[in-house]
PDB file of N, CA and C in Angstrom:
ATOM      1  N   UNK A   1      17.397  -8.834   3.667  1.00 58.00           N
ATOM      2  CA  UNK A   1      17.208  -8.383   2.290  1.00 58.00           C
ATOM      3  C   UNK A   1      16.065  -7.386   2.295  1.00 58.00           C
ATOM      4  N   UNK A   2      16.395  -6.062   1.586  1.00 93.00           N
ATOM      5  CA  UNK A   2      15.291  -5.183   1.665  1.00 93.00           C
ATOM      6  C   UNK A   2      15.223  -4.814   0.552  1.00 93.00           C
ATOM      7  N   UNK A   3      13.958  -5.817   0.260  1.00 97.00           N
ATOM      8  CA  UNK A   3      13.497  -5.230  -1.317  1.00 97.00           C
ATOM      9  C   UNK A   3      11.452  -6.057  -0.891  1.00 97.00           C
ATOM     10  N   UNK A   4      10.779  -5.260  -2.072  1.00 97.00           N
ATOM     11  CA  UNK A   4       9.899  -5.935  -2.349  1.00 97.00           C
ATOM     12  C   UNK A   4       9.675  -6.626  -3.362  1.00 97.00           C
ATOM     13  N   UNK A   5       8.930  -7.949  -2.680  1.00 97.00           N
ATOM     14  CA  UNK A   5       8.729  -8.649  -3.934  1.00 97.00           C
ATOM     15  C   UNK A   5       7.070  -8.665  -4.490  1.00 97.00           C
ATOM     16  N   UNK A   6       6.825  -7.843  -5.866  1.00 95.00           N
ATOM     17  CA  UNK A   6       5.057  -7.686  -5.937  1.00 95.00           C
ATOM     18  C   UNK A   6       4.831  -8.631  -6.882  1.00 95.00           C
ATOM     19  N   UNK A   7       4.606  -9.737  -7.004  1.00 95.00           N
ATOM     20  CA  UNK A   7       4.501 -10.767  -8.352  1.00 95.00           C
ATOM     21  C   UNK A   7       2.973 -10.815  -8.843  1.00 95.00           C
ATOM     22  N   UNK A   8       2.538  -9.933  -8.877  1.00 94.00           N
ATOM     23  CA  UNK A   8       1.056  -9.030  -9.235  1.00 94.00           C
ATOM     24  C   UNK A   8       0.601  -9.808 -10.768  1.00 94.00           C
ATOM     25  N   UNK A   9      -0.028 -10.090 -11.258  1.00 95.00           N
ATOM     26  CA  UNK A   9       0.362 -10.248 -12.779  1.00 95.00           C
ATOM     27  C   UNK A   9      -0.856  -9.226 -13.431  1.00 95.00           C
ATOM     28  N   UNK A  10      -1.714  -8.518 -12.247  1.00 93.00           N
ATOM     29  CA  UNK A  10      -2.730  -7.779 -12.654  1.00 93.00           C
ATOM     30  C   UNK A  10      -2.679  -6.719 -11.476  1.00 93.00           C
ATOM     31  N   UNK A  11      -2.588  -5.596 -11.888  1.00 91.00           N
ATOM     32  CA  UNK A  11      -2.041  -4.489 -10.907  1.00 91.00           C
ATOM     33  C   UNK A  11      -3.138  -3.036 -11.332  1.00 91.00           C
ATOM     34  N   UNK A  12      -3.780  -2.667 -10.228  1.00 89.00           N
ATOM     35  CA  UNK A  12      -4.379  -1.167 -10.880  1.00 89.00           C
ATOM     36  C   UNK A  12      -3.359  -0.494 -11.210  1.00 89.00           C
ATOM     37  N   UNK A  13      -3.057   0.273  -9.683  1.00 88.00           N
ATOM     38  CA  UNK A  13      -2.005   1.355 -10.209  1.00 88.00           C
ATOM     39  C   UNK A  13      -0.405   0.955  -9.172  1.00 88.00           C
ATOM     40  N   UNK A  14      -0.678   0.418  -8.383  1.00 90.00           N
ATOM     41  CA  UNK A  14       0.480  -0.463  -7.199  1.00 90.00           C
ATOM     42  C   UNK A  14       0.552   0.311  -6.051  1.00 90.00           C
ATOM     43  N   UNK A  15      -0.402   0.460  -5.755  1.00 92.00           N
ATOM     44  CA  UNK A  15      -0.201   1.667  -4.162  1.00 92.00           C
ATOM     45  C   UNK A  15       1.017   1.034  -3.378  1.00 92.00           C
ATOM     46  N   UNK A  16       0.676  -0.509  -3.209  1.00 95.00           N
ATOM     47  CA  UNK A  16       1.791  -1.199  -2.356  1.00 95.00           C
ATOM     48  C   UNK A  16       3.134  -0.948  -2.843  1.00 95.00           C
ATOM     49  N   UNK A  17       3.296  -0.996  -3.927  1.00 96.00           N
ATOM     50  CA  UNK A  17       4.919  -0.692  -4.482  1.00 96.00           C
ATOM     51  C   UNK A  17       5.452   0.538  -4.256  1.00 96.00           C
ATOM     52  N   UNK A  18       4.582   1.414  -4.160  1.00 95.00           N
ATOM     53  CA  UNK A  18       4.581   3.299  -4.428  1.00 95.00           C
ATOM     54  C   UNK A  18       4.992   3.272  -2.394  1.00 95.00           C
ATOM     55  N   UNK A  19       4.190   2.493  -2.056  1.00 95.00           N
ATOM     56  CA  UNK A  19       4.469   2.477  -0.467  1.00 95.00           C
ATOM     57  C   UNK A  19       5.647   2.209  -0.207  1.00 95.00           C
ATOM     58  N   UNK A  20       6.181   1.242  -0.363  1.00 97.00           N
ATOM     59  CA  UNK A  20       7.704   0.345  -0.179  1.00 97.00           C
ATOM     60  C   UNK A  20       8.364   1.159  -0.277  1.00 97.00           C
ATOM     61  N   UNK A  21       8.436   2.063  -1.854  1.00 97.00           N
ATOM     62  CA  UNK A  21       9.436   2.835  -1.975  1.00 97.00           C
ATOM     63  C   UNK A  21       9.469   3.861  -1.383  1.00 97.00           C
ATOM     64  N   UNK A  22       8.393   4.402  -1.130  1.00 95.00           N
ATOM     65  CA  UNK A  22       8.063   5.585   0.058  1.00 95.00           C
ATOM     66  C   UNK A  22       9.306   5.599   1.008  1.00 95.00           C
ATOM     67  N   UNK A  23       9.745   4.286   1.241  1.00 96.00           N
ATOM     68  CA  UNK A  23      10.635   3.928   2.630  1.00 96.00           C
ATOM     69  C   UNK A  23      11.792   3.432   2.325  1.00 96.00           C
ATOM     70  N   UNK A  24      12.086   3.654   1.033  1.00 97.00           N
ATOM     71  CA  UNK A  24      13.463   3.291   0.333  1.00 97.00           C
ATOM     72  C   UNK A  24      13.553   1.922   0.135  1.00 97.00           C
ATOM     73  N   UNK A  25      12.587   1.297  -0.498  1.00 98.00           N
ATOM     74  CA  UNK A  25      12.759   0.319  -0.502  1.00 98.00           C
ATOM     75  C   UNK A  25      12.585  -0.441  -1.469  1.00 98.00           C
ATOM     76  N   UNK A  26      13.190  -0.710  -2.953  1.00 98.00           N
ATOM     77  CA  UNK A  26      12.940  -1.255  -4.183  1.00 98.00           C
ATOM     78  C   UNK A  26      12.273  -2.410  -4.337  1.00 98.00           C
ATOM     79  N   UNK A  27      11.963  -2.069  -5.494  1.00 98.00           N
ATOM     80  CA  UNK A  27      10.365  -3.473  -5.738  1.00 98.00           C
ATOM     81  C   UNK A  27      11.092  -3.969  -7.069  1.00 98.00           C
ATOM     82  N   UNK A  28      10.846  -5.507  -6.897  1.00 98.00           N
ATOM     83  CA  UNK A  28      11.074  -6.475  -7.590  1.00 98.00           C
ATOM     84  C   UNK A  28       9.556  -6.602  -8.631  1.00 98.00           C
ATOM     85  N   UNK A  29       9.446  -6.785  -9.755  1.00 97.00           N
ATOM     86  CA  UNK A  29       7.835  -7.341 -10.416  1.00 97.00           C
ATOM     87  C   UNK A  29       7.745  -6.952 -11.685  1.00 97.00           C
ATOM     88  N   UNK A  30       6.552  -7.303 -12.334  1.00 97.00           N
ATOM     89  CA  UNK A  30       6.372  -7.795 -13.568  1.00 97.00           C
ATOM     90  C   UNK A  30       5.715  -6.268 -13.775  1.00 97.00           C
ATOM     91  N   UNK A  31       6.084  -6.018 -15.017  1.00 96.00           N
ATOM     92  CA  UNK A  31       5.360  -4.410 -15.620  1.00 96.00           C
ATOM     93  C   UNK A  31       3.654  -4.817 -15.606  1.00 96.00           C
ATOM     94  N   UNK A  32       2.936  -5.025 -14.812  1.00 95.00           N
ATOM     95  CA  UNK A  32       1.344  -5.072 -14.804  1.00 95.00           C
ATOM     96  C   UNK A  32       0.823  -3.914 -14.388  1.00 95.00           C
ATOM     97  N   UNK A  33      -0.014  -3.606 -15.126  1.00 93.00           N
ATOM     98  CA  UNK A  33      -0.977  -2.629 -14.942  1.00 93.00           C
ATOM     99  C   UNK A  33       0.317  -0.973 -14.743  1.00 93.00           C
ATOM    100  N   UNK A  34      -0.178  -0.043 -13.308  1.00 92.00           N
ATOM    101  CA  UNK A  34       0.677   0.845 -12.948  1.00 92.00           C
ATOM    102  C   UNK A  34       1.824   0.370 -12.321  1.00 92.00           C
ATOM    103  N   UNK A  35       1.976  -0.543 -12.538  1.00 95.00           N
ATOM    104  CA  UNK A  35       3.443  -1.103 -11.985  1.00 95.00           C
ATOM    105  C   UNK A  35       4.548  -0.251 -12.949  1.00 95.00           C
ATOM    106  N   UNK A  36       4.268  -0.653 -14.072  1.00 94.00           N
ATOM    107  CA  UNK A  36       4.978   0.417 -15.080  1.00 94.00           C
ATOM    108  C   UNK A  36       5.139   1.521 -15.223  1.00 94.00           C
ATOM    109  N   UNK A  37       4.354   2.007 -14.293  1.00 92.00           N
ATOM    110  CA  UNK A  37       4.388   3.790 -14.517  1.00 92.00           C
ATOM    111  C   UNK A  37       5.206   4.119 -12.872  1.00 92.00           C
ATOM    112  N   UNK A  38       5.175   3.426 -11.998  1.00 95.00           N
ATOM    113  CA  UNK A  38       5.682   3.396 -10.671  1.00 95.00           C
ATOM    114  C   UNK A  38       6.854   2.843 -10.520  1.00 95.00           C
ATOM    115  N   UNK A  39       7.142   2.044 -10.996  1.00 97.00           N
ATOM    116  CA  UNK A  39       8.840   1.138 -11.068  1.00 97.00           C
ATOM    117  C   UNK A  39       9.567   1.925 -12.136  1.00 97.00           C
ATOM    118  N   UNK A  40      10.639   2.145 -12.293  1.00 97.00           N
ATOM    119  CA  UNK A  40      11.509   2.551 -13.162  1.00 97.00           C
ATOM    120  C   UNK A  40      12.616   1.526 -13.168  1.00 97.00           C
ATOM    121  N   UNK A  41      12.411   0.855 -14.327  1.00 97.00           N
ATOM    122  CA  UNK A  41      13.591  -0.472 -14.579  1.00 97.00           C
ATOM    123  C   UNK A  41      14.846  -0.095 -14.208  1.00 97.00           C
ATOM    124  N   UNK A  42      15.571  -0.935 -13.271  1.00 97.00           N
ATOM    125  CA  UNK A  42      16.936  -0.235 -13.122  1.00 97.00           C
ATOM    126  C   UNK A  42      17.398   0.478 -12.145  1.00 97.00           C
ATOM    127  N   UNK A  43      16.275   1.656 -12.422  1.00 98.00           N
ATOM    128  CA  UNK A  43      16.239   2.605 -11.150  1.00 98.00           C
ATOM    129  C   UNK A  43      15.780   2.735  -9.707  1.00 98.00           C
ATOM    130  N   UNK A  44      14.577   2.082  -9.885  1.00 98.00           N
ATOM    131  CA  UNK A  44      13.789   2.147  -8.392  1.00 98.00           C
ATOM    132  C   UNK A  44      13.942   0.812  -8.439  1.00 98.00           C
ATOM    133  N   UNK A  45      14.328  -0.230  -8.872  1.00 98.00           N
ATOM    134  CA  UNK A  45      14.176  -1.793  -8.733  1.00 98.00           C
ATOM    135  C   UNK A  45      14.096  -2.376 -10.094  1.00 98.00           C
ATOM    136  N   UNK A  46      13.588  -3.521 -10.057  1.00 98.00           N
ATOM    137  CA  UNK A  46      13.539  -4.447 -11.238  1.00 98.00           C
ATOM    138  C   UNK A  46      12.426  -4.889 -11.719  1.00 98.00           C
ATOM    139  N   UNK A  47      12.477  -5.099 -12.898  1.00 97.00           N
ATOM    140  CA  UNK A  47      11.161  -5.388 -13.519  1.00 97.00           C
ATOM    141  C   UNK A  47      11.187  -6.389 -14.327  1.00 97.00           C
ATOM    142  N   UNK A  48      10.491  -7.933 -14.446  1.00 97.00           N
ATOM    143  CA  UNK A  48      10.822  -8.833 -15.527  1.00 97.00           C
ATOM    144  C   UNK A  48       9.908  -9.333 -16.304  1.00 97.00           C
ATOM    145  N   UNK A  49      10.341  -8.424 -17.755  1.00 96.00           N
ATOM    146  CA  UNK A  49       9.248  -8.560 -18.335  1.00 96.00           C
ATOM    147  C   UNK A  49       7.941  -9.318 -18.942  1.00 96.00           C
ATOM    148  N   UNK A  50       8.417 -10.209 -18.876  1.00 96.00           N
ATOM    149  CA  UNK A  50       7.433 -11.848 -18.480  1.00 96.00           C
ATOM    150  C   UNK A  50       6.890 -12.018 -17.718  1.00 96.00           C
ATOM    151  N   UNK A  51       5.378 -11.472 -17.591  1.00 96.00           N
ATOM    152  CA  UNK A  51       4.625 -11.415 -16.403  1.00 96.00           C
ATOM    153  C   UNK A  51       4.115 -13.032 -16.426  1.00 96.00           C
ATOM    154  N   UNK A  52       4.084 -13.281 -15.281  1.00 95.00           N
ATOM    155  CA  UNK A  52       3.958 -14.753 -14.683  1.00 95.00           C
ATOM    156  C   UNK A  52       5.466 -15.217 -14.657  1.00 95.00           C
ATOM    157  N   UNK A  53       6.570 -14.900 -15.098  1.00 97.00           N
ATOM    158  CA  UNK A  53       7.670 -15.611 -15.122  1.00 97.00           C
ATOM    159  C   UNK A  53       7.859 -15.586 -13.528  1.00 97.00           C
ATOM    160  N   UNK A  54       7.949 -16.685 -12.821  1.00 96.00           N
ATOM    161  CA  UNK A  54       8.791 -16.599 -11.566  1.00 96.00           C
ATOM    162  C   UNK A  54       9.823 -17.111 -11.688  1.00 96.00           C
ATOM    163  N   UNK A  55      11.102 -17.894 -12.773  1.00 97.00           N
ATOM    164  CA  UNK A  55      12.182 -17.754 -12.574  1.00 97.00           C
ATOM    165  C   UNK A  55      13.005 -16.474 -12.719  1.00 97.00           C
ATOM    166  N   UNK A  56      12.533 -15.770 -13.729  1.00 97.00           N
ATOM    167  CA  UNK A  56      12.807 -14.592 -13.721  1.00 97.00           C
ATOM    168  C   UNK A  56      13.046 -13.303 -12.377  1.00 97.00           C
ATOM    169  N   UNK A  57      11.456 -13.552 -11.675  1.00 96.00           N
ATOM    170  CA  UNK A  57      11.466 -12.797 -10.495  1.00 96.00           C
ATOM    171  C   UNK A  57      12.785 -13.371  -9.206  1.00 96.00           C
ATOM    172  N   UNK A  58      12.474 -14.792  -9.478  1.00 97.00           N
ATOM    173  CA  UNK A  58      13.830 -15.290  -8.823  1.00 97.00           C
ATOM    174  C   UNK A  58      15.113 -14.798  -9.161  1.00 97.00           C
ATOM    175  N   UNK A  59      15.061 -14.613 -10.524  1.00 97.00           N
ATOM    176  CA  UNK A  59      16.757 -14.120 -10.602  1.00 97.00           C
ATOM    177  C   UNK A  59      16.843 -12.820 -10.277  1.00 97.00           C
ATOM    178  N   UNK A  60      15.627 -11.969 -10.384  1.00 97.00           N
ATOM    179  CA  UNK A  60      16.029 -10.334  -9.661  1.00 97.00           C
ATOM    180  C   UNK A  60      16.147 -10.105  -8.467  1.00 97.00           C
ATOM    181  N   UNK A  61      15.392 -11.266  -7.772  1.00 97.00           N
ATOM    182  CA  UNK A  61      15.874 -11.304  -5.967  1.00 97.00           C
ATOM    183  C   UNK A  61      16.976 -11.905  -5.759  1.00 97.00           C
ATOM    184  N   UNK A  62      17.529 -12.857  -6.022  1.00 96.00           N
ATOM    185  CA  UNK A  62      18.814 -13.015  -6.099  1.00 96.00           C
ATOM    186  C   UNK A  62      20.046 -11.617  -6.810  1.00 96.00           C
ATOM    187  N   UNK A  63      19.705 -11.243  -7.793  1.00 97.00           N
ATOM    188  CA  UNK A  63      20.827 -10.419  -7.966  1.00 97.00           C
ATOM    189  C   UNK A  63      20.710  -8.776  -7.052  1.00 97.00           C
ATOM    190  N   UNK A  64      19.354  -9.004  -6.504  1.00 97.00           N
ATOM    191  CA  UNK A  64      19.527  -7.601  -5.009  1.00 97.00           C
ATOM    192  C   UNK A  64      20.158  -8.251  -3.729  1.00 97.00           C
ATOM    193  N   UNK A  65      20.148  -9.590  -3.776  1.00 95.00           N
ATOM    194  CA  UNK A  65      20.215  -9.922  -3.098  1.00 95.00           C
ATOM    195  C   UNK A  65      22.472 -10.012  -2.676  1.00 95.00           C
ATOM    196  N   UNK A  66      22.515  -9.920  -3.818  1.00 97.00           N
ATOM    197  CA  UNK A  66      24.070  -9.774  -4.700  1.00 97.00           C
ATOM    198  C   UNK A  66      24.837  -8.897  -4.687  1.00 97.00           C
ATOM    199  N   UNK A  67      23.939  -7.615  -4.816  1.00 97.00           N
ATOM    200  CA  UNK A  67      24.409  -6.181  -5.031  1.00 97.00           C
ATOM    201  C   UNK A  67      23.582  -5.214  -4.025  1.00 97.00           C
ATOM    202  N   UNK A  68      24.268  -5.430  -2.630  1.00 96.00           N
ATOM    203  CA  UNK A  68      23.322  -4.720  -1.826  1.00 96.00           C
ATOM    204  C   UNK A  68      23.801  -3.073  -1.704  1.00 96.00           C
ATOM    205  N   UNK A  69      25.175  -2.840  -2.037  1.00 97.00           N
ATOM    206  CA  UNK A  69      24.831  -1.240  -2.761  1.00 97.00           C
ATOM    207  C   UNK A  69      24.074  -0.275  -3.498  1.00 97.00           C
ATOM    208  N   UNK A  70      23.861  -1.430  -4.922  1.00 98.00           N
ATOM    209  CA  UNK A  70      22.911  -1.149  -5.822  1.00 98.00           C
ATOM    210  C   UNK A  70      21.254  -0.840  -4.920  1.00 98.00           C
ATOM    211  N   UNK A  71      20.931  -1.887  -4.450  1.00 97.00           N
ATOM    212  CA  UNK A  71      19.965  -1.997  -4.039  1.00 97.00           C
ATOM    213  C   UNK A  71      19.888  -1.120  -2.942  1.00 97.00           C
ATOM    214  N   UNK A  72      20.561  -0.226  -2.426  1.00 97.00           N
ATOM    215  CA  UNK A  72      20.231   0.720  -1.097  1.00 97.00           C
ATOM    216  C   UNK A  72      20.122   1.810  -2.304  1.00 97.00           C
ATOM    217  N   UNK A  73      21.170   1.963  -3.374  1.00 98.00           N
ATOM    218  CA  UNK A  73      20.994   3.475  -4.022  1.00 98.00           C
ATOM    219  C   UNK A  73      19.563   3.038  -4.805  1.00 98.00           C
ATOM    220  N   UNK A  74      19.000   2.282  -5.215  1.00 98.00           N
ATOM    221  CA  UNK A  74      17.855   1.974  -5.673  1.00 98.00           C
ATOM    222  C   UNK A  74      16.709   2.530  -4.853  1.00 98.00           C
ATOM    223  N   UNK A  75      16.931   1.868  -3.461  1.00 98.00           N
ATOM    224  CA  UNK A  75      15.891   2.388  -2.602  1.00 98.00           C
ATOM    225  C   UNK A  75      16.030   3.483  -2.471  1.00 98.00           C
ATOM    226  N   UNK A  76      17.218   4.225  -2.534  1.00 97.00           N
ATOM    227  CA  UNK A  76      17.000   5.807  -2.091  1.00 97.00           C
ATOM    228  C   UNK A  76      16.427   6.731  -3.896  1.00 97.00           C
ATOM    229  N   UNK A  77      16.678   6.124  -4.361  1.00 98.00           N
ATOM    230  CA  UNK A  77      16.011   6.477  -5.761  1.00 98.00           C
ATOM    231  C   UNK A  77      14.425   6.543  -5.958  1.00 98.00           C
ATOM    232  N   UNK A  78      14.174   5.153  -5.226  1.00 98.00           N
ATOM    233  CA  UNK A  78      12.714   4.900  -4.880  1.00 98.00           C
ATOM    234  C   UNK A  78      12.076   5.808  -4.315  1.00 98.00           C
ATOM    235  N   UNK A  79      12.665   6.137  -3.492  1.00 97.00           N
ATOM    236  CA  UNK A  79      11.786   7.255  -2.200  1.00 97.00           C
ATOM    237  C   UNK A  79      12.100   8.715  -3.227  1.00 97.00           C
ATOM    238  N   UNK A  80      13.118   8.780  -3.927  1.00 97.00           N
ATOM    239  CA  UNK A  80      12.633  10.085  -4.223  1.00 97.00           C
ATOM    240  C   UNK A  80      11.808  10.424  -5.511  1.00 97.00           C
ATOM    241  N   UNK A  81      11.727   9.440  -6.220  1.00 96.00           N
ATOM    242  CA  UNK A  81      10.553   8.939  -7.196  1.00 96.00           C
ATOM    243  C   UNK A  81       9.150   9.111  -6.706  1.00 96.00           C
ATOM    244  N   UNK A  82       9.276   9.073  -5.570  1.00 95.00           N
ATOM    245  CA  UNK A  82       7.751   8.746  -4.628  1.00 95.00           C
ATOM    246  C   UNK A  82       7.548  10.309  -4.278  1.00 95.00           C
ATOM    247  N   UNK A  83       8.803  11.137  -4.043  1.00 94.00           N
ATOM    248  CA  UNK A  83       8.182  12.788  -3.363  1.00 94.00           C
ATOM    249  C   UNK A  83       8.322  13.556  -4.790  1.00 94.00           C
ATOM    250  N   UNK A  84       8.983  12.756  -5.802  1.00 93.00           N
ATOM    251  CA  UNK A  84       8.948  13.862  -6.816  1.00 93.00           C
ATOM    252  C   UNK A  84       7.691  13.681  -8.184  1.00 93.00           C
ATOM    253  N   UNK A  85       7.297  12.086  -7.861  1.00 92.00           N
ATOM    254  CA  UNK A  85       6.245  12.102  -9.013  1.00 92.00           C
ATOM    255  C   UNK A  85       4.345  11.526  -8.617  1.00 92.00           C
ATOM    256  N   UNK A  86       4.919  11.384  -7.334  1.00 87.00           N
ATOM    257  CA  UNK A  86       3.533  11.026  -6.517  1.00 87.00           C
ATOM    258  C   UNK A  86       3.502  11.526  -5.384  1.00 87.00           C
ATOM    259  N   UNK A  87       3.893  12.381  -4.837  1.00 84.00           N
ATOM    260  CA  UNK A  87       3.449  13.320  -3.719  1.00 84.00           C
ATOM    261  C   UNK A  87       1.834  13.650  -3.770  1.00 84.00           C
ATOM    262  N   UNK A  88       1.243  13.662  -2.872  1.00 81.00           N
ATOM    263  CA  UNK A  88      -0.162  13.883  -2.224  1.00 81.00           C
ATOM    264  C   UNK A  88      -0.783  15.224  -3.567  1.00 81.00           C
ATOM    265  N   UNK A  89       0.062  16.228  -2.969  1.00 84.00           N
ATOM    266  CA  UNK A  89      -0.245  17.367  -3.493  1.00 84.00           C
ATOM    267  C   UNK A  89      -0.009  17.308  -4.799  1.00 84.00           C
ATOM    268  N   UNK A  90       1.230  16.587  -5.598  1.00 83.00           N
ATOM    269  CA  UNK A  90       1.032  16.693  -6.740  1.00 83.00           C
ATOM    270  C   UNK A  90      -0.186  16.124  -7.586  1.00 83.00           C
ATOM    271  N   UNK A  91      -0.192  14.968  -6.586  1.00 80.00           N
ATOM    272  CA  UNK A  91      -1.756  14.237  -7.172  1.00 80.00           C
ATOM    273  C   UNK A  91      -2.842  14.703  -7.333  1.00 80.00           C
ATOM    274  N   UNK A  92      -3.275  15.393  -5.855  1.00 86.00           N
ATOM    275  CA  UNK A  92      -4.289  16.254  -6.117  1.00 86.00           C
ATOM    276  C   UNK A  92      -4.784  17.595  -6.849  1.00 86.00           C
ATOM    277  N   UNK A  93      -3.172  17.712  -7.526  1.00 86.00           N
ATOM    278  CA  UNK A  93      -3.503  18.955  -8.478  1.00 86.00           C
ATOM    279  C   UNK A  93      -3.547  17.967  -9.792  1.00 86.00           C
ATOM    280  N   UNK A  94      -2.666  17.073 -10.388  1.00 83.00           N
ATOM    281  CA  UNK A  94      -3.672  16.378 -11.113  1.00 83.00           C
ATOM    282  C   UNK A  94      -5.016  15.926 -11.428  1.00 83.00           C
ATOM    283  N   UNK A  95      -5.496  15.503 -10.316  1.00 85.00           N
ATOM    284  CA  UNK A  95      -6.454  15.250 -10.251  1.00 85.00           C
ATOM    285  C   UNK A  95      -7.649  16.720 -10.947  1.00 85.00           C
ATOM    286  N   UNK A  96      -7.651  17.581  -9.995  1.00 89.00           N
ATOM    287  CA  UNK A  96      -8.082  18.757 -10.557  1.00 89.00           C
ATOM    288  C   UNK A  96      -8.086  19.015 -11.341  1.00 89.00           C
ATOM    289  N   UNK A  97      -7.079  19.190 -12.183  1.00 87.00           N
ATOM    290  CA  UNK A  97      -6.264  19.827 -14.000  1.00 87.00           C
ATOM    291  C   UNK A  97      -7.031  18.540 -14.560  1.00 87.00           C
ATOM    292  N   UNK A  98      -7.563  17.373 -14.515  1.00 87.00           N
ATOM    293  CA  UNK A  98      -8.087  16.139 -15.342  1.00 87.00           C
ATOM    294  C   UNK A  98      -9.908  16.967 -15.126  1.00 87.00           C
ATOM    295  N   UNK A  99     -10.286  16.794 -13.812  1.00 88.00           N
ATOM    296  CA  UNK A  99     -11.766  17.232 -13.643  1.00 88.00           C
ATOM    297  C   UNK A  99     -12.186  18.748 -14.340  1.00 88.00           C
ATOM    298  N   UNK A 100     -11.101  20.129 -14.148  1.00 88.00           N
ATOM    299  CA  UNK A 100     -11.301  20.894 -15.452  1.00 88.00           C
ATOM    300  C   UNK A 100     -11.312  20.544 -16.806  1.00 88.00           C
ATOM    301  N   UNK A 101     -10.720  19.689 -16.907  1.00 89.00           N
ATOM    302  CA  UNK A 101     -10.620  19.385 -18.022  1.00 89.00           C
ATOM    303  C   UNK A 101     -11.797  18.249 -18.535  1.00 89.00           C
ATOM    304  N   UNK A 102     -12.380  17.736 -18.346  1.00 92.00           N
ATOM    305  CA  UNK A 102     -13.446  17.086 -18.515  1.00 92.00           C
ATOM    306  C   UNK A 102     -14.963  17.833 -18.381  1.00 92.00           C
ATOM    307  N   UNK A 103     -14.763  18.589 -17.223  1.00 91.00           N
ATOM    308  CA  UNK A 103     -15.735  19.465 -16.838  1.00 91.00           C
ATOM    309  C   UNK A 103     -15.593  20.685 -16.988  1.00 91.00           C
ATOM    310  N   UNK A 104     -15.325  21.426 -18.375  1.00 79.00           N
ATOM    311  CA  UNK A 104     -15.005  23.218 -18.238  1.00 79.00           C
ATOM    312  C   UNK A 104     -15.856  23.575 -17.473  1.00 79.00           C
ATOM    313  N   UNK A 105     -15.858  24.807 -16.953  1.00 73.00           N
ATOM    314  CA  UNK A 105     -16.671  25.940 -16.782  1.00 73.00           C
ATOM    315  C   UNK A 105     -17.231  27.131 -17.431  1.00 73.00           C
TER     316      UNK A 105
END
């Protein structure tokens, strides 16, 4: 079974999840913290919205576990989620465009 499971219930931003998918590999977990901004319900994996629920997380590993088509086009969704909205470079020009912006010149 290739999925992750992050049952986080307090998450900065999820480097670990952003990693997984890096490698095609969908994440199972609760919308905490940047988990929400990194998971796309559906798309890159599953998300249940009841943080602390672990029957819940149980039933989303079971149903990847069900639909292992789904779950490969997921992972390949994942990885390209990862070069198209968190790439290095895109970050670091964020990053920049935030520090002008705080700091004119």
């Amino acid at each position: 079974l290739d999925v992750l499971a992050m049952p986080s219930q307090v998450e900065t931003f999820g480097n670990v999840a952003m990693e997984a998918m890096a490698c095609k590999t969908p994440v199972v977990a609760y919308p905490a913290g940047g988990l929400a901004d990194v998971v796309a319900d559906g798309e890159t994996g599953l998300m249940e919205p009841e943080i602390g629920c672990v029957a819940g997380l149980a039933r989303m590993l079971s149903w990847m576990w069900k639909h292992p088509s789904e779950r490969i086009t997921m992972g390949i969704a994942a990885r390209q989620r990862v070069i198209e909205k968190f790439s290095d470079s895109l970050m670091a020009r964020r990053y920049m465009d935030l520090y002008q912006e705080l700091m004119p010149t």
